[in-house]
């Protein structure tokens, strides 16, 4: 199993550009989530999904959209990038039961917005 | 709102020293507790978890943590650290909803 994969590894955007961060898992996990990691702030939940077709907001959802058309994929869209979105983004998945269970994290995407 | 506090931001130890990293949370109900580790250049991985039962839980690589409900704490310990334990350590708390709250992390540097 590849586990949780994320692409790209690095990305530089200009303010106002849009882009999609890809996340896929091959463990048939129902629960998937996106976090951002900022220095001194730990990881904060952006959006999560408890299954295909179901998404919900986390702690810091503004400026981001998600969709979950399949169990495997959970892309994160930045609608109009801002310098405040410069961060490292982690995707995670978990078996049915949501965040009560161990989260399996992807390798992360380092995003810089200039 | 729930919060998770890790008061040690950066800890520097020599090899063979003992380690204790603090984690406190603010939530009065039932919690699931986790410690995750992020080695340099790698993604987060689970060190150990507590759901119920024995409040002293053992994880990988000789780490253990103790859940003290009365103190809302879940401190991580290791009797003798190694250089390879250099990493960032995150405490996380789940309160039963679909939300996992992370602490701000503690960076551990172990000097050979």
PDB file of N, CA and C in Angstrom, chain B residues 12 36 38 43 47 58 66 73 76 87 91 112:
ATOM      1  N   UNK B  12      16.234  20.560  24.829  1.00  0.00           N
ATOM      2  CA  UNK B  12      17.550  20.064  24.393  1.00  0.00           C
ATOM      3  C   UNK B  12      18.079  19.138  25.479  1.00  0.00           C
ATOM      4  N   UNK B  36       1.874  12.245  18.529  1.00  0.00           N
ATOM      5  CA  UNK B  36       2.430  12.030  17.206  1.00  0.00           C
ATOM      6  C   UNK B  36       3.850  12.580  17.184  1.00  0.00           C
ATOM      7  N   UNK B  38       7.072  13.834  14.472  1.00  0.00           N
ATOM      8  CA  UNK B  38       7.465  14.210  13.115  1.00  0.00           C
ATOM      9  C   UNK B  38       8.991  14.296  13.079  1.00  0.00           C
ATOM     10  N   UNK B  43       6.762  12.772   7.523  1.00  0.00           N
ATOM     11  CA  UNK B  43       5.415  13.129   7.908  1.00  0.00           C
ATOM     12  C   UNK B  43       5.102  12.632   9.309  1.00  0.00           C
ATOM     13  N   UNK B  47       2.879   7.840  17.772  1.00  0.00           N
ATOM     14  CA  UNK B  47       3.754   7.262  18.784  1.00  0.00           C
ATOM     15  C   UNK B  47       2.968   6.357  19.726  1.00  0.00           C
ATOM     16  N   UNK B  58       1.961   2.395  26.545  1.00  0.00           N
ATOM     17  CA  UNK B  58       3.295   2.279  25.963  1.00  0.00           C
ATOM     18  C   UNK B  58       3.178   2.369  24.441  1.00  0.00           C
ATOM     19  N   UNK B  66       1.325   8.906  30.356  1.00  0.00           N
ATOM     20  CA  UNK B  66       0.397   8.660  31.443  1.00  0.00           C
ATOM     21  C   UNK B  66      -0.746   9.656  31.395  1.00  0.00           C
ATOM     22  N   UNK B  73      -4.076  15.882  31.958  1.00  0.00           N
ATOM     23  CA  UNK B  73      -2.735  15.816  31.383  1.00  0.00           C
ATOM     24  C   UNK B  73      -2.467  14.469  30.732  1.00  0.00           C
ATOM     25  N   UNK B  76       4.261  12.785  27.996  1.00  0.00           N
ATOM     26  CA  UNK B  76       5.057  11.780  27.283  1.00  0.00           C
ATOM     27  C   UNK B  76       6.385  11.607  27.991  1.00  0.00           C
ATOM     28  N   UNK B  87      13.277  15.240  16.993  1.00  0.00           N
ATOM     29  CA  UNK B  87      12.041  15.324  16.214  1.00  0.00           C
ATOM     30  C   UNK B  87      11.144  16.378  16.844  1.00  0.00           C
ATOM     31  N   UNK B  91       1.094  16.575  20.782  1.00  0.00           N
ATOM     32  CA  UNK B  91       0.007  15.974  21.540  1.00  0.00           C
ATOM     33  C   UNK B  91      -1.302  16.311  20.827  1.00  0.00           C
ATOM     34  N   UNK B 112      24.406  14.220  20.766  1.00  0.00           N
ATOM     35  CA  UNK B 112      25.143  12.958  20.956  1.00  0.00           C
ATOM     36  C   UNK B 112      26.188  13.074  22.056  1.00  0.00           C
TER      37      UNK B 112
END
